[in-house]
Short mmCIF file of C-alpha atoms in Angstrom, two decimals:
data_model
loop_
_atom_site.label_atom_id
_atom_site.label_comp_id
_atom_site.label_asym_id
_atom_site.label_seq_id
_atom_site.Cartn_x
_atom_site.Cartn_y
_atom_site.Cartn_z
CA UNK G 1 0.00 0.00 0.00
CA UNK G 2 2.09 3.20 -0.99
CA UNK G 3 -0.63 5.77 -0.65
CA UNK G 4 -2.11 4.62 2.70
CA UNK G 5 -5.56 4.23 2.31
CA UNK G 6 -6.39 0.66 1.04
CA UNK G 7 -7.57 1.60 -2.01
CA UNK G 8 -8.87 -0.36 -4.99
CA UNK G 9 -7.67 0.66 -8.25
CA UNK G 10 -9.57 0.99 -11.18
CA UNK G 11 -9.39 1.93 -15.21
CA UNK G 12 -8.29 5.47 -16.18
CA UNK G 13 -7.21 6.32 -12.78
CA UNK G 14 -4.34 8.08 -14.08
CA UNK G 15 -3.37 9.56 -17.77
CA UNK G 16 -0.75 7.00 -19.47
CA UNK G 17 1.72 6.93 -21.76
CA UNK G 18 2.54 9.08 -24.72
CA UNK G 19 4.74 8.18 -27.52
CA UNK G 20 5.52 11.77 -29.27
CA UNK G 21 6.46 11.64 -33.63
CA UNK G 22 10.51 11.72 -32.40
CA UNK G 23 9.83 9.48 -29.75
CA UNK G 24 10.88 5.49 -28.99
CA UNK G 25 9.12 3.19 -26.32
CA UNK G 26 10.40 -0.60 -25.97
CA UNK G 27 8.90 -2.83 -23.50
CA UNK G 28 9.35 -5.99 -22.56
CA UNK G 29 8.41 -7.95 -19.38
CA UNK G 30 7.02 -5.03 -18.22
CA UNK G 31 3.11 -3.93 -17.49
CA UNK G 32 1.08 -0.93 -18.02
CA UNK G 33 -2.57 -0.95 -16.01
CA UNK G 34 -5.53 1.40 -14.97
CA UNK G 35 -4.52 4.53 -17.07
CA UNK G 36 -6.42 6.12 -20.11
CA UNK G 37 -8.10 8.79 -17.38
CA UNK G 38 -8.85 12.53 -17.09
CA UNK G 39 -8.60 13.58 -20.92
CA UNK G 40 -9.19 12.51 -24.42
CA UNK G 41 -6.47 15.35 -25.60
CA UNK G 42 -3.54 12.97 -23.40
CA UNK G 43 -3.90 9.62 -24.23
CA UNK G 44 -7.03 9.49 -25.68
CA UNK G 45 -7.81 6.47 -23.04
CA UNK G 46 -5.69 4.24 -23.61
CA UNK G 47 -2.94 2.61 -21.52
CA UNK G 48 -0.37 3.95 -24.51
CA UNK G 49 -0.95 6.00 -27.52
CA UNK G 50 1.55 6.16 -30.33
CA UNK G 51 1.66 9.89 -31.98
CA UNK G 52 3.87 8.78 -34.66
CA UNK G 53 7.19 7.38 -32.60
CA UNK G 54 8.06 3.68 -32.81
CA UNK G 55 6.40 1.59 -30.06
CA UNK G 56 8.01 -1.67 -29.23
CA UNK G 57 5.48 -3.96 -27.10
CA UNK G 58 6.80 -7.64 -26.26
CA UNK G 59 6.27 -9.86 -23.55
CA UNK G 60 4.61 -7.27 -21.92
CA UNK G 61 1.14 -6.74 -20.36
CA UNK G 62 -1.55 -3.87 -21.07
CA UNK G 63 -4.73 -3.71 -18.93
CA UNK G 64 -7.89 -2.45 -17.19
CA UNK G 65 -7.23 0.70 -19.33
CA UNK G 66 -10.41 3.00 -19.29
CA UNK G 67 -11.02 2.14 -23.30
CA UNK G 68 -8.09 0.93 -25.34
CA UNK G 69 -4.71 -0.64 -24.49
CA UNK G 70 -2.98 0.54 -27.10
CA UNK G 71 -4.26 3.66 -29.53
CA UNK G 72 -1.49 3.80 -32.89
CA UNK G 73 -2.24 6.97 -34.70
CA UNK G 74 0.67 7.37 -36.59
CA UNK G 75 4.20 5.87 -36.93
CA UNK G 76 5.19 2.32 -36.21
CA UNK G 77 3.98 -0.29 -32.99
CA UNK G 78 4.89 -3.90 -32.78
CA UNK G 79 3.24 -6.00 -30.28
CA UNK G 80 4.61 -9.31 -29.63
CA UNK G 81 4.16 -12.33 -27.41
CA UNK G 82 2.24 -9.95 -25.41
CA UNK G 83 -1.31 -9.99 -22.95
CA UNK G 84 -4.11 -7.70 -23.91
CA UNK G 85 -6.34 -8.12 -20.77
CA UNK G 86 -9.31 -6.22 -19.40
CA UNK G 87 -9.81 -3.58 -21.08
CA UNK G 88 -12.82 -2.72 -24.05
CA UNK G 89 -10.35 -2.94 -26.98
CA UNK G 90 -7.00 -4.15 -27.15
CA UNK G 91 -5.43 -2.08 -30.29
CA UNK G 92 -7.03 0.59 -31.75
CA UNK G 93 -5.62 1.37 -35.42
CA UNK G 94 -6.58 5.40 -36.95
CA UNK G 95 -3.59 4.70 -39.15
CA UNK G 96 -0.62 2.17 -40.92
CA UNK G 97 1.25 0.26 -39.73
CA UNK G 98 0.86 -2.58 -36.70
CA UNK G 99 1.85 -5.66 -36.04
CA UNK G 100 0.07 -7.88 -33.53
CA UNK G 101 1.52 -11.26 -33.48
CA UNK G 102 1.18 -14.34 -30.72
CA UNK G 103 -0.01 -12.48 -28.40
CA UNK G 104 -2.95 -12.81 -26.10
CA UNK G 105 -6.32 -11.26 -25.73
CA UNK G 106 -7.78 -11.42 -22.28
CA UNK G 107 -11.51 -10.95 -21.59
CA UNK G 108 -10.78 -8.09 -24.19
CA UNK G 109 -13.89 -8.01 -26.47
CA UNK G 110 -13.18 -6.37 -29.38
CA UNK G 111 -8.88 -7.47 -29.96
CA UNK G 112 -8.00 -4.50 -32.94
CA UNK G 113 -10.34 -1.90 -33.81
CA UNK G 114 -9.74 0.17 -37.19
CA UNK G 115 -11.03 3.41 -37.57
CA UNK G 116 -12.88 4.74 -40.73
CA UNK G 117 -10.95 5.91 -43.44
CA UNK G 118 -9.44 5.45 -46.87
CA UNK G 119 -6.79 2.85 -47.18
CA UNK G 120 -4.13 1.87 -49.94
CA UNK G 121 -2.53 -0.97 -48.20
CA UNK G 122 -2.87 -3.24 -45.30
CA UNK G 123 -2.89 -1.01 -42.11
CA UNK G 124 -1.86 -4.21 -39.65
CA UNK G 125 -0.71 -7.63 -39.57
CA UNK G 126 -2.37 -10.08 -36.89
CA UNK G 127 -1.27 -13.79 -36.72
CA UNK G 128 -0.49 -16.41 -33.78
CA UNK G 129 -2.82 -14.66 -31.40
CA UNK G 130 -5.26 -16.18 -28.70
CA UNK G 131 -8.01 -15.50 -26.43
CA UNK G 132 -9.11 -16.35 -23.24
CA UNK G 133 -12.64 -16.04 -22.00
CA UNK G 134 -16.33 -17.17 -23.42
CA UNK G 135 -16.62 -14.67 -26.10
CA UNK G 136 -14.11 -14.68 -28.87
CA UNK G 137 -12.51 -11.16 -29.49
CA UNK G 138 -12.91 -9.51 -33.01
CA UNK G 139 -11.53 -7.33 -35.83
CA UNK G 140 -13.48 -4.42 -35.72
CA UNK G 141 -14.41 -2.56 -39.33
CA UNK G 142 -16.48 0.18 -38.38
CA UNK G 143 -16.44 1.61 -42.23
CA UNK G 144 -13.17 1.28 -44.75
CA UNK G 145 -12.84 2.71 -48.11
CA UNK G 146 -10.21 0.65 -50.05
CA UNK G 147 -8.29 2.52 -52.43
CA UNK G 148 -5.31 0.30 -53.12
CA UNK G 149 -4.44 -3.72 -52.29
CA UNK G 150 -5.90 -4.26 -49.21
CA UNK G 151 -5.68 -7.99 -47.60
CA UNK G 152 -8.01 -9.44 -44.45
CA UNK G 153 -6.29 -12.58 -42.86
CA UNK G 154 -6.48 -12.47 -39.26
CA UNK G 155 -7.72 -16.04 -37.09
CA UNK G 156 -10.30 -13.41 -35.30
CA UNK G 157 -13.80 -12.30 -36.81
CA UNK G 158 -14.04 -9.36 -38.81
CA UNK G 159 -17.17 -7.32 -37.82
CA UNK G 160 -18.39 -4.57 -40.29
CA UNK G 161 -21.06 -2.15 -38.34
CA UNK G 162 -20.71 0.68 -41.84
CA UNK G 163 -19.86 -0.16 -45.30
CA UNK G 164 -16.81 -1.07 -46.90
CA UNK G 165 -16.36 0.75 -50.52
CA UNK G 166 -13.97 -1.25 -52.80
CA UNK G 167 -13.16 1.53 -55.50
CA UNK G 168 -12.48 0.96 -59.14
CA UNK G 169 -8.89 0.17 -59.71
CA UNK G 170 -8.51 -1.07 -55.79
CA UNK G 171 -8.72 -4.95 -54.61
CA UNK G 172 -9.93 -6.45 -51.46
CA UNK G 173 -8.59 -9.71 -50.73
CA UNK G 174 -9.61 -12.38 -48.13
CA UNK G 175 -7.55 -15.30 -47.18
CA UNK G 176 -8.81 -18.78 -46.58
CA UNK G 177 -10.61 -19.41 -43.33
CA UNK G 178 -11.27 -15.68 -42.71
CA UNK G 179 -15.04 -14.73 -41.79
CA UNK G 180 -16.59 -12.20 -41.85
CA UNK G 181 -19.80 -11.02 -39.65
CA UNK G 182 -21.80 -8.18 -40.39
CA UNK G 183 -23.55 -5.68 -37.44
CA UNK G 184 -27.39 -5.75 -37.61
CA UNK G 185 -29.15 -3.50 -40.49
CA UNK G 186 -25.54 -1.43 -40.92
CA UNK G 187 -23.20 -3.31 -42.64
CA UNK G 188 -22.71 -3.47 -46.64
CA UNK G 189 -20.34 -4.24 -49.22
CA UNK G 190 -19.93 -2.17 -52.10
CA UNK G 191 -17.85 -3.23 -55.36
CA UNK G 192 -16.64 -1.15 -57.31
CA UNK G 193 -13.16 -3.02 -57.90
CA UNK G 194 -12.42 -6.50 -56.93
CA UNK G 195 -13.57 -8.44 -54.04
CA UNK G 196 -11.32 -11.69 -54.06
CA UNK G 197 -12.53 -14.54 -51.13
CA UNK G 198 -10.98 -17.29 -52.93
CA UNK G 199 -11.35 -19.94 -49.80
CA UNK G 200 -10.41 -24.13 -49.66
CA UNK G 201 -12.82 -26.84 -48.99
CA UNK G 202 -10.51 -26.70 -45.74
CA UNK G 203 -10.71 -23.04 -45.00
CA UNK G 204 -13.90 -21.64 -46.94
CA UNK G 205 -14.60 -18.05 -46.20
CA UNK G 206 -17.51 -17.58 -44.65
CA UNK G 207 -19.76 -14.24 -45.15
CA UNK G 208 -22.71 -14.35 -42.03
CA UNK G 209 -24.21 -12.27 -39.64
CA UNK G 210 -22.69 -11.08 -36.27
CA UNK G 211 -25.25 -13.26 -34.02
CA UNK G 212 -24.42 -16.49 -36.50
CA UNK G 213 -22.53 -18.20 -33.49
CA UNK G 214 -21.75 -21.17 -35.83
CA UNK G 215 -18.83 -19.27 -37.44
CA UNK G 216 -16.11 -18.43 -35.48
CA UNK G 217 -17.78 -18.60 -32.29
CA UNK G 218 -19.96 -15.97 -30.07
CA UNK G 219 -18.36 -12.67 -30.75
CA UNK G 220 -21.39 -10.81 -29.20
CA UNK G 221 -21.83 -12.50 -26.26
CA UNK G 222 -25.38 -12.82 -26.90
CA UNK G 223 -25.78 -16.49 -27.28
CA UNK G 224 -28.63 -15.09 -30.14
CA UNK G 225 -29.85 -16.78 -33.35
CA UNK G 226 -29.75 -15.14 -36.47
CA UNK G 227 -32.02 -14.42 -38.94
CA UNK G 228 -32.42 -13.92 -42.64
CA UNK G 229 -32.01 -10.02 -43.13
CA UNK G 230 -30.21 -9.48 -40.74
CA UNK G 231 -27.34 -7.37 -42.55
CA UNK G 232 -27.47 -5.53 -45.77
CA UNK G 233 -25.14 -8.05 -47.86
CA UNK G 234 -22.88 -7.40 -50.81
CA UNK G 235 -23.02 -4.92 -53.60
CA UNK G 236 -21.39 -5.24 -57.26
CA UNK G 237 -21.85 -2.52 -59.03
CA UNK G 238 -21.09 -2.06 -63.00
CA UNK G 239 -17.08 -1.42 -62.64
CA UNK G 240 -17.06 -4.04 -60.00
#
């Protein structure tokens, strides 16, 4: 007890750490808990935000932070071998480029979250990674506008609550065994390039909606049945 009074801690008690555009953060075997508090302009709550420095994460733990672990905005973070516990979302991507590899996500619902925006190229790399808990942590696509060669491969669920906008000239690949779950009356595909989900009798890819607990597992922790209708589908359009 270092302040005396028996206290409890608890997620964004204090600010966190900020990784400035000229700045470098490496960490390993180290932990980072309860911060992301007092003001979105700091650390935008999250354990560690990354301004555009190079953040190195491995064997390491971030948790109980008030909304993200670990917010990249610009610049480059690597997360490795690492524990993702507690805490709403584990990485939350505005920008290229991340790497989340063999690490694990603990009672973390939603494991990477990627902002809205237009993209040329992948943004993040996820492979190796884990969970632990009853509902299986997602990719979270809240709208993406693909302008280039973008590729989806993670072992998690991609969840689309907007639409995704392939433009003419781009490509949107999926890799075998990837599936993809789509939010309740808000999620769409548009093509207006190429869509590629070229899956394997082994690893089919497997379009469904976010409640369809038969693929990939409950990633709403709702235990709920789906229903035809329940998302808005897939769109080709005449250039697609």
């Amino acid at each position: 007890d270092t302040d005396g009074d028996g206290g409890i801690p608890e997620a964004g008690y204090w600010k966190g750490i900020r990784l400035e555009p000229t700045g470098t953060a490496r960490f390993d075997h180290a932990a980072v808990r309860y911060a992301g508090g007092y003001e979105y302009a700091y650390t935008e709550f999250s354990n560690l935000i990354n301004q555009g420095g190079t953040l190195e994460f491995t064997n390491s733990e971030t948790s109980f932070a008030s909304q993200n672990g670990i917010k990249h905005n610009a610049g480059t973070t690597t997360v490795a071998g690492s524990n993702l516990a507690h805490t709403p979302v584990g990485v939350y991507i505005t920008a290229p480029f991340v790497s989340v590899t063999d690490s694990v996500f603990d009672t973390t619902p939603t494991a990477i979250s990627v902002a809205g925006g237009d993209y040329s190229s992948d943004i993040f790399t996820a492979s190796g990674n884990t969970y632990i808990g009853n509902q299986v942590p997602i990719i979270e696509i809240s709208s993406m506008n693909v302008v280039g060669n973008v590729t989806w491969g993670s072992s998690f669920p991609y969840v689309i609550s907007g639409t995704v906008v392939v433009n003419q000239g781009a490509t949107l690949t999926m890799n075998p065994g990837v599936i993809i779950k789509g939010r309740i009356n808000n999620s769409l595909f548009m093509i207006q390039g190429t869509l590629l989900a070229l899956g394997t009798a082994e690893a089919p890819i497997i379009f469904t909606a976010a409640n369809d607990d038969a693929a990939g597992g409950d990633t709403d922790g709702d235990g709920g049945i789906p229903e035809a209708g329940y998302w808005k589908g897939i769109r080709v359009e005449p250039t697609g």
